[in-house]
Coordinates of N, CA and C in Angstrom, one line a residue:
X19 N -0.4 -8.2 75.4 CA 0.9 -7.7 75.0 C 1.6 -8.7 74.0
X20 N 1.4 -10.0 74.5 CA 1.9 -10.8 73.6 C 1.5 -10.9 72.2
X21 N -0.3 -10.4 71.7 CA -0.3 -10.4 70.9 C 0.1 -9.5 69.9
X22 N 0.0 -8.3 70.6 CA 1.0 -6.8 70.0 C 2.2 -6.9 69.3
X23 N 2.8 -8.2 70.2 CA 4.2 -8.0 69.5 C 4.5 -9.2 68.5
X24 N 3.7 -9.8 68.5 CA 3.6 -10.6 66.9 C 3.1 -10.1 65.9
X25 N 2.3 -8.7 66.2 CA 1.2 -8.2 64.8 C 3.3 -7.5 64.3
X26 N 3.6 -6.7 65.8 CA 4.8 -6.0 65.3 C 5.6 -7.0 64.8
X27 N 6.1 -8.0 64.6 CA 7.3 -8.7 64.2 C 6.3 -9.0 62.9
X28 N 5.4 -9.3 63.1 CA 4.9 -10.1 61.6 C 4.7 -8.2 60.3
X29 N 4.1 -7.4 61.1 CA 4.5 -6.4 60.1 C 6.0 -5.7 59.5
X30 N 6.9 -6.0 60.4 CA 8.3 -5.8 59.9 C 8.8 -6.8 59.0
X31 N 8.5 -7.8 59.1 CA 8.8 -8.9 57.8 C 7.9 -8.4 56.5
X32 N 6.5 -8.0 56.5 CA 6.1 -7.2 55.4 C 6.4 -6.5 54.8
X33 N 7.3 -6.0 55.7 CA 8.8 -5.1 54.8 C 9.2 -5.2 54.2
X34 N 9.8 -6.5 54.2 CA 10.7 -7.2 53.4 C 10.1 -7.7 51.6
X35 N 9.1 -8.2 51.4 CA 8.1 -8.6 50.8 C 8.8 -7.6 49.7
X36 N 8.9 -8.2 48.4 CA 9.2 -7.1 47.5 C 7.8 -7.8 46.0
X37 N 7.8 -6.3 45.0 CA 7.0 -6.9 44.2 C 7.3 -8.3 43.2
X38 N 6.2 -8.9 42.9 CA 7.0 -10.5 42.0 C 7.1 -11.4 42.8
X39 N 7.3 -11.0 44.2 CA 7.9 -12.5 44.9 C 6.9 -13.8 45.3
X40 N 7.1 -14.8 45.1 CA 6.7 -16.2 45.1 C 7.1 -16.6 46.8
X41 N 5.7 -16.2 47.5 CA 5.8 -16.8 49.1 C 5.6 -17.7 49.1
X42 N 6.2 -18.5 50.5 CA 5.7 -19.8 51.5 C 5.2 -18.4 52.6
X43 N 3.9 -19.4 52.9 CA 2.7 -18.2 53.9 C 2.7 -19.2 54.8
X44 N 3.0 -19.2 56.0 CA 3.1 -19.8 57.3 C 1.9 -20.2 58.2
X45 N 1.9 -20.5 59.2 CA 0.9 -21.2 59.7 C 0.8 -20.9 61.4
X46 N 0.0 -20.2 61.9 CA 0.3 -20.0 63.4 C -0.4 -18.8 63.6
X47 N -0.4 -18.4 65.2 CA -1.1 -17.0 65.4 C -0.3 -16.0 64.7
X48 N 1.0 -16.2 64.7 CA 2.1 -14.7 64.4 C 1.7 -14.8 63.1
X49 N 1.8 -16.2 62.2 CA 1.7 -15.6 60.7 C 0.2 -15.3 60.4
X50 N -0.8 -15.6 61.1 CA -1.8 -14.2 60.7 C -1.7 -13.8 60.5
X51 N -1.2 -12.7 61.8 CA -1.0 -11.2 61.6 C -0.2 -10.9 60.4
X52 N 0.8 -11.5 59.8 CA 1.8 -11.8 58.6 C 0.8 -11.4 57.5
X53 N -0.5 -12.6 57.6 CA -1.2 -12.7 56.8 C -2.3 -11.3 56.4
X54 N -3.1 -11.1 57.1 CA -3.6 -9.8 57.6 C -2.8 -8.8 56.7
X55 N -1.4 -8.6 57.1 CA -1.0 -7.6 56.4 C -0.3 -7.5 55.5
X56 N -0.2 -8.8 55.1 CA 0.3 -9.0 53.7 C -1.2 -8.7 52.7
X57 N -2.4 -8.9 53.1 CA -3.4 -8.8 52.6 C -3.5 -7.1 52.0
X58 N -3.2 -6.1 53.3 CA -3.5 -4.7 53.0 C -2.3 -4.6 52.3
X59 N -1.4 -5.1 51.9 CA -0.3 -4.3 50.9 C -0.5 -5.0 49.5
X60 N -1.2 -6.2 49.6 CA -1.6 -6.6 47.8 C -3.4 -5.9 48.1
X61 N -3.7 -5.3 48.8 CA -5.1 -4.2 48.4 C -4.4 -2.8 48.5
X62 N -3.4 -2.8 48.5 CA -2.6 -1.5 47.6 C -2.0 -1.6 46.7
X63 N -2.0 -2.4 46.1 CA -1.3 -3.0 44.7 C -0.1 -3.5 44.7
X64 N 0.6 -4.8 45.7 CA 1.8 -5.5 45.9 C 1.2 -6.5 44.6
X65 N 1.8 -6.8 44.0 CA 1.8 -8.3 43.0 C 2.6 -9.2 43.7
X66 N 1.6 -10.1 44.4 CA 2.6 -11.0 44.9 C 2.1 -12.8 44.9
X67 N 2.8 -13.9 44.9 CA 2.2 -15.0 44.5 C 2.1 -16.1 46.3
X68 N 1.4 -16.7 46.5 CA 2.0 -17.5 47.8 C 1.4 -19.0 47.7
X69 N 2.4 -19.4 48.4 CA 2.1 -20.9 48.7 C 1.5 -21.5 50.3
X70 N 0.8 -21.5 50.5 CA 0.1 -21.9 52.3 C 0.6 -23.2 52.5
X71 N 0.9 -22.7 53.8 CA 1.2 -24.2 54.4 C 0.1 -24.9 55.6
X72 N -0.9 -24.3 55.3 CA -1.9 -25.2 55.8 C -3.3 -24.9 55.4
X73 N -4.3 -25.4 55.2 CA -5.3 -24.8 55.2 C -6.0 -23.9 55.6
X74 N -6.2 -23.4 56.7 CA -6.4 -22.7 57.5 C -5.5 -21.2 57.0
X75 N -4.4 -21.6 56.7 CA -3.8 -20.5 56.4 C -4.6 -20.1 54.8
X76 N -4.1 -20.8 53.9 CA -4.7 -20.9 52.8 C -6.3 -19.9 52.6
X77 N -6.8 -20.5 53.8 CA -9.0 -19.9 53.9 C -8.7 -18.4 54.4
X78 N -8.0 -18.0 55.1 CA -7.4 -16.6 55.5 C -7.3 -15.7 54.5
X79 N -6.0 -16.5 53.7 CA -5.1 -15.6 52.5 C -6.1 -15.1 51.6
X80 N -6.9 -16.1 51.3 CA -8.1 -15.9 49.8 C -8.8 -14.4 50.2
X81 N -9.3 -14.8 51.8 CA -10.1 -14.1 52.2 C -9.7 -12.5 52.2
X82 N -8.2 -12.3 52.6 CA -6.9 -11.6 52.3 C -6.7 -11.0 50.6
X83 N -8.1 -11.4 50.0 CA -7.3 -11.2 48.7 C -6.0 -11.8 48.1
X84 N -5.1 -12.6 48.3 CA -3.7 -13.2 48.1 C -3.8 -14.0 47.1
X85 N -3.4 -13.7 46.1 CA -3.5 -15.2 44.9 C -2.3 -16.3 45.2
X86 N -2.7 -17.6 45.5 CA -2.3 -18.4 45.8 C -2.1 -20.0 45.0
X87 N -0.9 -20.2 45.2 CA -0.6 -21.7 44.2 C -0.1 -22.9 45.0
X88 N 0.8 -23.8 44.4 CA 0.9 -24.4 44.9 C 2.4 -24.8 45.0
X89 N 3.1 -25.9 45.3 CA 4.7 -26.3 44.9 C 5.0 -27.1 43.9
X90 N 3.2 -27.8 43.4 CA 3.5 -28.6 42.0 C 3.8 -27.3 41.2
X91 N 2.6 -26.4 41.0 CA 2.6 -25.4 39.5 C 3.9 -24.5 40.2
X92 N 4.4 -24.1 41.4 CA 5.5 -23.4 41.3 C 6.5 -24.0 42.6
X93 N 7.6 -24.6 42.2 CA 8.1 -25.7 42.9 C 9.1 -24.5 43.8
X94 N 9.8 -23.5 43.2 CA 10.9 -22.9 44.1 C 10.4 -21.4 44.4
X95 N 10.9 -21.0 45.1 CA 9.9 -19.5 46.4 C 11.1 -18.7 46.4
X96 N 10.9 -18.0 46.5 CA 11.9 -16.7 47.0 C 12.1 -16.7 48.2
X97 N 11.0 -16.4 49.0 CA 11.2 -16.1 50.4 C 9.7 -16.9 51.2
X98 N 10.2 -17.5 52.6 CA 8.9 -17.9 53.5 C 9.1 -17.3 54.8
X99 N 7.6 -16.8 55.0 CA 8.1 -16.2 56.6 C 7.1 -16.7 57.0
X100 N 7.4 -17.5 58.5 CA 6.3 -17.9 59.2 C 6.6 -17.8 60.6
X101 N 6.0 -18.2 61.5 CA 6.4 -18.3 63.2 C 7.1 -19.5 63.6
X102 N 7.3 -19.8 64.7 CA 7.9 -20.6 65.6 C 8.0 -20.8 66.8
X103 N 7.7 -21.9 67.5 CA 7.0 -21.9 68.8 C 8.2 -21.6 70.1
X104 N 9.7 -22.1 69.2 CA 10.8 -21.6 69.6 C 11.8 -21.3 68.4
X105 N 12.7 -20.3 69.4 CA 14.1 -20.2 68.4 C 15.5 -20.0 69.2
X106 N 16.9 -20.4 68.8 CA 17.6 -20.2 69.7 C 18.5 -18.7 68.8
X107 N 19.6 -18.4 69.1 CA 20.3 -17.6 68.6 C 20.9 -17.6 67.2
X108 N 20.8 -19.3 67.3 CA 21.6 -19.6 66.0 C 20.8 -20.2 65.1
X109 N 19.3 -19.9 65.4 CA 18.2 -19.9 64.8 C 17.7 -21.5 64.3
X110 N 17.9 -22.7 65.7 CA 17.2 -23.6 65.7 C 15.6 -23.6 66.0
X111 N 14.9 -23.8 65.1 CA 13.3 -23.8 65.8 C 12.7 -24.7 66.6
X112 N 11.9 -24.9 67.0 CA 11.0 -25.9 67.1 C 9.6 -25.4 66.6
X113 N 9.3 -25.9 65.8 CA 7.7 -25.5 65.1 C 6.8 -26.6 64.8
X114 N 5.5 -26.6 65.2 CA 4.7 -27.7 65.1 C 3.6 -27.6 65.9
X115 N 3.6 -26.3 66.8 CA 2.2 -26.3 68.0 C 1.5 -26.3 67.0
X116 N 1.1 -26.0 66.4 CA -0.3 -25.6 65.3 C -0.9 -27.1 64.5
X117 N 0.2 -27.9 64.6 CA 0.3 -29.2 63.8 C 0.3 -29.0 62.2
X118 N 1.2 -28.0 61.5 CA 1.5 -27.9 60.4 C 2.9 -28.1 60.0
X119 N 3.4 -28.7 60.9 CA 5.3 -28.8 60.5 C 5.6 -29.5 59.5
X120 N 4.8 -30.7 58.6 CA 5.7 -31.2 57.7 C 5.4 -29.8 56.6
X121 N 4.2 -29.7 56.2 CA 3.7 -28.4 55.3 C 4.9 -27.5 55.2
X122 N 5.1 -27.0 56.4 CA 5.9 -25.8 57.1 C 7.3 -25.8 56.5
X123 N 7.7 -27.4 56.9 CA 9.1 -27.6 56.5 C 9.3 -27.9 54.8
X124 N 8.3 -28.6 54.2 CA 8.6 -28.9 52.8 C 8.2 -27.3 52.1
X125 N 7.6 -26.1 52.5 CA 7.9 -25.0 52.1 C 9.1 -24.5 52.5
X126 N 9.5 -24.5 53.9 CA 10.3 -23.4 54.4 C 11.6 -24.2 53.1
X127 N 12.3 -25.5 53.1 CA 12.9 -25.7 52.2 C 12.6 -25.9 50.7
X128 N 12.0 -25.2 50.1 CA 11.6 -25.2 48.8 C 11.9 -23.7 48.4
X129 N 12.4 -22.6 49.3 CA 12.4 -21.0 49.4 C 14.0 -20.9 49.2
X130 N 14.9 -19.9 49.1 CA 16.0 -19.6 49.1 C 16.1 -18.4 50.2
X131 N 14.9 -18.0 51.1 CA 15.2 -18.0 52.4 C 13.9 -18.1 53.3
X132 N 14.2 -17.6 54.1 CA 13.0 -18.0 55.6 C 13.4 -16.8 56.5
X133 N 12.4 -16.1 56.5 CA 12.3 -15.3 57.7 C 11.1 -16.0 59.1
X134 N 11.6 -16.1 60.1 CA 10.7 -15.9 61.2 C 10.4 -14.9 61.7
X135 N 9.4 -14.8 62.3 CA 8.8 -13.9 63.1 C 8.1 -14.2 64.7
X136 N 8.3 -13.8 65.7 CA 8.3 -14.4 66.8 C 7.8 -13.0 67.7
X137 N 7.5 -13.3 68.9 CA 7.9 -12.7 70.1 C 9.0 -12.7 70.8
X138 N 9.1 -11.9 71.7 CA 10.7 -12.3 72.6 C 10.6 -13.6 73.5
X139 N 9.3 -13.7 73.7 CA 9.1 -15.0 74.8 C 10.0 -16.3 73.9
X140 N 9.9 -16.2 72.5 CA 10.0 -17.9 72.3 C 11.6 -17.9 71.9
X141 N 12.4 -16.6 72.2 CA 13.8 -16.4 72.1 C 14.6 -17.2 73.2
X142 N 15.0 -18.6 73.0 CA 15.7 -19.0 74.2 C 17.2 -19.5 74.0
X143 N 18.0 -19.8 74.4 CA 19.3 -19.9 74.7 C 19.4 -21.4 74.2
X144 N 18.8 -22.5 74.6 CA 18.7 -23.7 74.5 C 17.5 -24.0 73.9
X145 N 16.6 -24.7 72.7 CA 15.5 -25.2 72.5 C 15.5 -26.3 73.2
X146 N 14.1 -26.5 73.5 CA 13.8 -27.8 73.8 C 12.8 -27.6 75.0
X147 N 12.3 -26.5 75.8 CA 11.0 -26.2 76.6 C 10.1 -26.4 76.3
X148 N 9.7 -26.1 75.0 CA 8.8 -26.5 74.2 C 8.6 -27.7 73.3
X149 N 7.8 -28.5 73.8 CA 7.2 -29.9 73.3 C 8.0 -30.0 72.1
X150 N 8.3 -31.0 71.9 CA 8.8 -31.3 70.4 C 8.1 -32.2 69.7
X151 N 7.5 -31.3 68.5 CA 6.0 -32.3 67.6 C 6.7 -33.3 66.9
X152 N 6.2 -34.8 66.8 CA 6.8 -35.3 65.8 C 5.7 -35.9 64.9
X153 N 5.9 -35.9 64.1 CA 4.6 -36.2 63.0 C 4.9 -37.5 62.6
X154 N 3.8 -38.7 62.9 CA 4.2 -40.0 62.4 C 3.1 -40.4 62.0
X155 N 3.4 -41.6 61.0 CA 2.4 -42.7 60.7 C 0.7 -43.3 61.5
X156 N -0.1 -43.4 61.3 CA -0.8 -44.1 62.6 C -0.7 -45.5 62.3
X157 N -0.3 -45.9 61.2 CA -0.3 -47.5 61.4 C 1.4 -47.6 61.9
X158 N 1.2 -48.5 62.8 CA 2.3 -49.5 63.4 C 3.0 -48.3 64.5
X159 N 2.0 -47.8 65.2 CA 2.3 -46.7 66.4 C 3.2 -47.2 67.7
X160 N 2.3 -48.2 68.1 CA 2.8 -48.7 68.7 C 4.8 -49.1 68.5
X161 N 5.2 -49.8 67.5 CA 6.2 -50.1 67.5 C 7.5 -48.7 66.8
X162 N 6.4 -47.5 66.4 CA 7.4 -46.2 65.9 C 7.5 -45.9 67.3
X163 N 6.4 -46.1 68.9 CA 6.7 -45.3 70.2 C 7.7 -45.8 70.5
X164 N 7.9 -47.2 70.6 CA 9.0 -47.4 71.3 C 10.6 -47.4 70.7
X165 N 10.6 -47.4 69.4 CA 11.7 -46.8 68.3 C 11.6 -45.3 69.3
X166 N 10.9 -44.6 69.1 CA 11.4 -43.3 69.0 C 11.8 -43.1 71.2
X167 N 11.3 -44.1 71.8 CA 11.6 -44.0 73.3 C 13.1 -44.7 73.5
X168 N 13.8 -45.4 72.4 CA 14.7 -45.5 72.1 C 16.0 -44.8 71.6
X169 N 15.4 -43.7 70.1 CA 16.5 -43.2 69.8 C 16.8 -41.8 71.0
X170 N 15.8 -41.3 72.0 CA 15.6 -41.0 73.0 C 16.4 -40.8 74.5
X171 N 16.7 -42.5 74.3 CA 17.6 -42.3 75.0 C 18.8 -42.5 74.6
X172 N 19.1 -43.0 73.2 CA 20.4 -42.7 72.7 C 20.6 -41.5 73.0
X173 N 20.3 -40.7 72.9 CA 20.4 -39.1 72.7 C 20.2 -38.6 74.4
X174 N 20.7 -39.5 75.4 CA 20.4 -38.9 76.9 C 19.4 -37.5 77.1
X175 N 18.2 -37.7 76.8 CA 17.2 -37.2 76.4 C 15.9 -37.7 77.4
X176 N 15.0 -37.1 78.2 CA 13.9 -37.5 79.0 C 12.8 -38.2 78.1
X177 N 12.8 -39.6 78.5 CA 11.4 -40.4 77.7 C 10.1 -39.5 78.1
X178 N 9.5 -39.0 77.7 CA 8.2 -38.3 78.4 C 7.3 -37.6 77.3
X179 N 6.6 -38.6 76.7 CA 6.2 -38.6 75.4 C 4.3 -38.3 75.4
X180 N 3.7 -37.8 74.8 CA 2.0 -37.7 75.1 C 1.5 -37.6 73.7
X181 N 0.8 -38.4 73.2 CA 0.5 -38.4 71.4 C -1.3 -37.1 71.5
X182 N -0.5 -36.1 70.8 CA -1.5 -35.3 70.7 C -2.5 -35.6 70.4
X183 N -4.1 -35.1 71.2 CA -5.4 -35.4 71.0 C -5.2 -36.4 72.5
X184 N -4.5 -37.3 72.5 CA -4.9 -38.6 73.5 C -5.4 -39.3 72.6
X185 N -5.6 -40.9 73.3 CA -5.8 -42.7 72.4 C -7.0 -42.2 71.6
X186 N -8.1 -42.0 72.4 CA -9.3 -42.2 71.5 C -9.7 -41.1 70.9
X187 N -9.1 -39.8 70.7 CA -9.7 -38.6 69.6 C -7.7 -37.9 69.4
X188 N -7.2 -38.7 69.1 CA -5.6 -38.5 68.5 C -5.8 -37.6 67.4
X189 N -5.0 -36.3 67.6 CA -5.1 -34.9 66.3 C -4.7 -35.6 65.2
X190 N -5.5 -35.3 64.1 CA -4.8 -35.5 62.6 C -4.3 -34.2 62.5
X191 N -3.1 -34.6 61.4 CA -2.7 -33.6 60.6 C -3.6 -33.4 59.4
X192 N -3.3 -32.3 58.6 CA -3.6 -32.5 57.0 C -3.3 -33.2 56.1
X193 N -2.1 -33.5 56.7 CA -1.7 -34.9 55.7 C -2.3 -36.6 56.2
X194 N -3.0 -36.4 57.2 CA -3.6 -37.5 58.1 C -3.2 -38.3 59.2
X195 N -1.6 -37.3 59.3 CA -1.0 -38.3 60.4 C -1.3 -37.7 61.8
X196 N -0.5 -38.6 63.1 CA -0.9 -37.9 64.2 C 0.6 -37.2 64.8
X197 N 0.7 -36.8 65.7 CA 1.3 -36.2 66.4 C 1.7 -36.5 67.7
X198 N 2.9 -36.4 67.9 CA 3.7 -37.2 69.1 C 4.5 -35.7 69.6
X199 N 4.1 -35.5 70.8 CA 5.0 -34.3 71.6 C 5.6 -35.3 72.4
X200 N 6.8 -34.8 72.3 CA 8.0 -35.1 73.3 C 8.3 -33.8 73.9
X201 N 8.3 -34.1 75.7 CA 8.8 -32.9 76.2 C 10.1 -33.1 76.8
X202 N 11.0 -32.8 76.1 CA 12.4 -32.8 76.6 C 13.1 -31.6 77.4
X203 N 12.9 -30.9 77.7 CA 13.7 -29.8 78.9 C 14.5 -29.0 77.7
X204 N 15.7 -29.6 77.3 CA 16.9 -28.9 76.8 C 17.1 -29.7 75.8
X205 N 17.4 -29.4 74.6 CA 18.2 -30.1 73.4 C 19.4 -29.8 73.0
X206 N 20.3 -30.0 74.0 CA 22.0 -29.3 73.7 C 22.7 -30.4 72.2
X207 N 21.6 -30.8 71.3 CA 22.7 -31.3 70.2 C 21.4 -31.6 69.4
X208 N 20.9 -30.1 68.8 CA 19.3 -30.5 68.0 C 19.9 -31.1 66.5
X209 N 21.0 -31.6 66.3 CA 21.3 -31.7 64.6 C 21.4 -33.3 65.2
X210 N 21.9 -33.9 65.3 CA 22.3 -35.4 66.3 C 20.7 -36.0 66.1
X211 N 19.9 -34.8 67.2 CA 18.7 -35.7 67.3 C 17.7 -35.8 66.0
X212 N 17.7 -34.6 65.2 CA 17.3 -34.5 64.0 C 17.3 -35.8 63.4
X213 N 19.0 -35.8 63.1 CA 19.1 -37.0 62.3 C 18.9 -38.6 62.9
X214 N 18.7 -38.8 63.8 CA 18.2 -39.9 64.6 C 16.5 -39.8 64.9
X215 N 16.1 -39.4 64.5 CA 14.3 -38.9 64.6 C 14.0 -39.2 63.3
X216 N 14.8 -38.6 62.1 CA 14.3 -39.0 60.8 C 14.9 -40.5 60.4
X217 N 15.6 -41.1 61.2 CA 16.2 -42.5 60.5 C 15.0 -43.6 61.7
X218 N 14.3 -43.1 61.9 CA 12.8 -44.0 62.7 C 11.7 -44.1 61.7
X219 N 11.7 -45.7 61.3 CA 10.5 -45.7 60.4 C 9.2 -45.5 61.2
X220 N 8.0 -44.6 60.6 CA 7.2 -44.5 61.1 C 7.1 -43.1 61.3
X221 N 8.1 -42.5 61.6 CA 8.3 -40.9 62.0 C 8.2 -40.2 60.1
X222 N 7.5 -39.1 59.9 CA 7.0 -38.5 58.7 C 7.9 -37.2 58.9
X223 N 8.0 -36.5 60.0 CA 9.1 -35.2 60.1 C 9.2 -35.2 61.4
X224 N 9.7 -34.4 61.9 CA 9.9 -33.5 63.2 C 9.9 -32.0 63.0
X225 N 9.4 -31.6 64.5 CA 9.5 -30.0 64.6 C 10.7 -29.2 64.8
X226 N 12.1 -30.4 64.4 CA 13.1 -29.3 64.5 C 13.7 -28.6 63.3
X227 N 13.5 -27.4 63.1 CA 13.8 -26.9 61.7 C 15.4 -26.3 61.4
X228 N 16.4 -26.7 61.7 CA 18.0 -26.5 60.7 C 18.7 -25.9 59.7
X229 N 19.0 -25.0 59.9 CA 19.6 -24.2 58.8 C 18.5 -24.3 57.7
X230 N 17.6 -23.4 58.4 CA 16.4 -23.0 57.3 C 16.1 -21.9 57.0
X231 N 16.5 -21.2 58.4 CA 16.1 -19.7 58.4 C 17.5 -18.8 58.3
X232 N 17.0 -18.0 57.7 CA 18.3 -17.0 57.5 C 17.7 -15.8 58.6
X233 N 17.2 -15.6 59.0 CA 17.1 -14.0 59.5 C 15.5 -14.6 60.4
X234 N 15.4 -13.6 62.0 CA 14.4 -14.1 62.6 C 14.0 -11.8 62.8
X235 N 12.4 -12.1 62.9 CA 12.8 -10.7 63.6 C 11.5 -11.0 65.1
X236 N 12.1 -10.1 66.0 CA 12.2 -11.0 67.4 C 11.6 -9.7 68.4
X237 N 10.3 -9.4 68.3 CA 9.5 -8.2 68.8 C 9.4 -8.0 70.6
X238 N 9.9 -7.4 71.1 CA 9.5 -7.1 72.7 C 9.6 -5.8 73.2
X239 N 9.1 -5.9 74.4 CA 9.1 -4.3 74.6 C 9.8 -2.7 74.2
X240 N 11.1 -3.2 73.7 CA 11.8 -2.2 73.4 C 12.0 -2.0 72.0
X241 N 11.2 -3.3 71.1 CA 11.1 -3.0 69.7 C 11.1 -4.4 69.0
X242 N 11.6 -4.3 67.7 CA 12.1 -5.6 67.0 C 13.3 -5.9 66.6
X243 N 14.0 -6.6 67.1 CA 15.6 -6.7 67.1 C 15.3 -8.3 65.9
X244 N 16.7 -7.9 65.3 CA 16.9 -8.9 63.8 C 17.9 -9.8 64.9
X245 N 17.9 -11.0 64.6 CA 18.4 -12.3 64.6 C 18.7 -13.0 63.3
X246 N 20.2 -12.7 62.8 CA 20.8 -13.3 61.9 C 21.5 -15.0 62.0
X247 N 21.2 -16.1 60.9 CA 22.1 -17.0 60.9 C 23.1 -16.6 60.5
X248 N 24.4 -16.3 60.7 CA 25.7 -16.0 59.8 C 26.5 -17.0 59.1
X249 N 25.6 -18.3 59.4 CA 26.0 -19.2 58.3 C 25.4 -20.2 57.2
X250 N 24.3 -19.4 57.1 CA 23.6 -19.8 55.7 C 23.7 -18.5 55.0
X251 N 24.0 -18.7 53.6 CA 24.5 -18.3 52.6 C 22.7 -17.5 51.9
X252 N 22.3 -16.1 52.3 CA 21.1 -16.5 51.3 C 21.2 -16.0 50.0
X253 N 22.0 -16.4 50.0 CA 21.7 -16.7 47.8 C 21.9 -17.9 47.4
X254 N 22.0 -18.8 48.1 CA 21.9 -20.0 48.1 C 20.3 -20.4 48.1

């Protein structure tokens, strides 16, 4: 069921897709399906250009037929739609299961907007159920763990930290770093901890994504309901 309702949310953002437009192409199970059918509407003749935010996505798209670039040869996007492992109402994410969040984020902000596409499962009231990825350095780990077990509890926040992969086969990213899930229960102040996550040397991004997305669409059994930010501006 669950996967039903990502092929549906990720085909209603295909909707949106107009001809000319310059994508950020997302990274996850939901943007598959994204992918997939972004593929049958440029094999019906969409002209359309995209940027991948991971490899994996990238080996897909080609395969999809998709002509694809990059942010050097084309630095600003029209639109990126990708998934998210959560979202709240006011369209805080948390994105990073897949280990593609810095990718994710240096597209989602390089677009003049961002659609998600989700299930109803990852619609929650409060983020923070879901692990929160942080993408750091491998040199000098040790001394970014205890930085980040610190700003932590500045932020009255549960230390309870697990470096993705484990010690001796730790996940790389694409960019080569590794990955730090923090499982925190609730994040009742995700802008606070944002900005105290990125002022930790050692730390490369985090999975919380901020006034990035303008519009979510949010598939469950009675259909796909739109989730608007009403305070990002998208013509900005």
């Amino acid at each position: 069921m669950s996967d039903e309702l990502k092929r549906l949310a990720a085909e209603r953002a295909v909707a949106d897709v107009e001809p000319g437009m310059k994508l950020g192409i997302g990274t996850g199970s939901t943007a598959e399906h994204f992918v997939r059918a972004l593929g049958q509407r440029v094999r019906d003749g969409l002209d359309v250009i995209g940027v991948p935010t991971s490899e994996r996505t990238a080996e897909l798209a080609k395969a999809e037929g998709i002509t694809l670039t990059t942010l050097e040869e084309m630095p600003e996007l029209d639109l990126t739609i990708d998934g998210a492992d959560e979202l709240d109402p006011q369209l805080v994410l948390i994105k990073g299961g897949g280990g593609a969040l810095l990718r994710e984020k240096i597209v989602a902000a390089a677009s003049k907007r961002m659609i998600v596409i989700a299930d109803v499962g990852k619609l929650v009231d409060v983020v923070g159920a879901y692990p929160l990825p942080i993408e750091v350095i491998p040199f000098g780990l040790g001394a970014t763990w205890k930085a980040l077990e610190a700003c932590l509890v500045a932020n009255d926040l549960p230390v309870k930290m697990a470096l993705r992969g484990g010690d001796e086969h730790p996940f790389v990213t694409d960019g080569g770093h590794y990955i730090i899930d923090a499982h925190l229960e609730r994040i009742p102040h995700p802008a606070c901890l944002a900005d105290d996550l990125t002022a930790v040397p050692g730390v490369v991004e985090h999975g919380m994504f901020i006034s990035l997305a303008t519009k979510a669409y949010v598939a469950g059994p009675e259909g796909v309901i739109t989730v608007e930010d009403t305070t990002v501006d998208p013509e900005t």
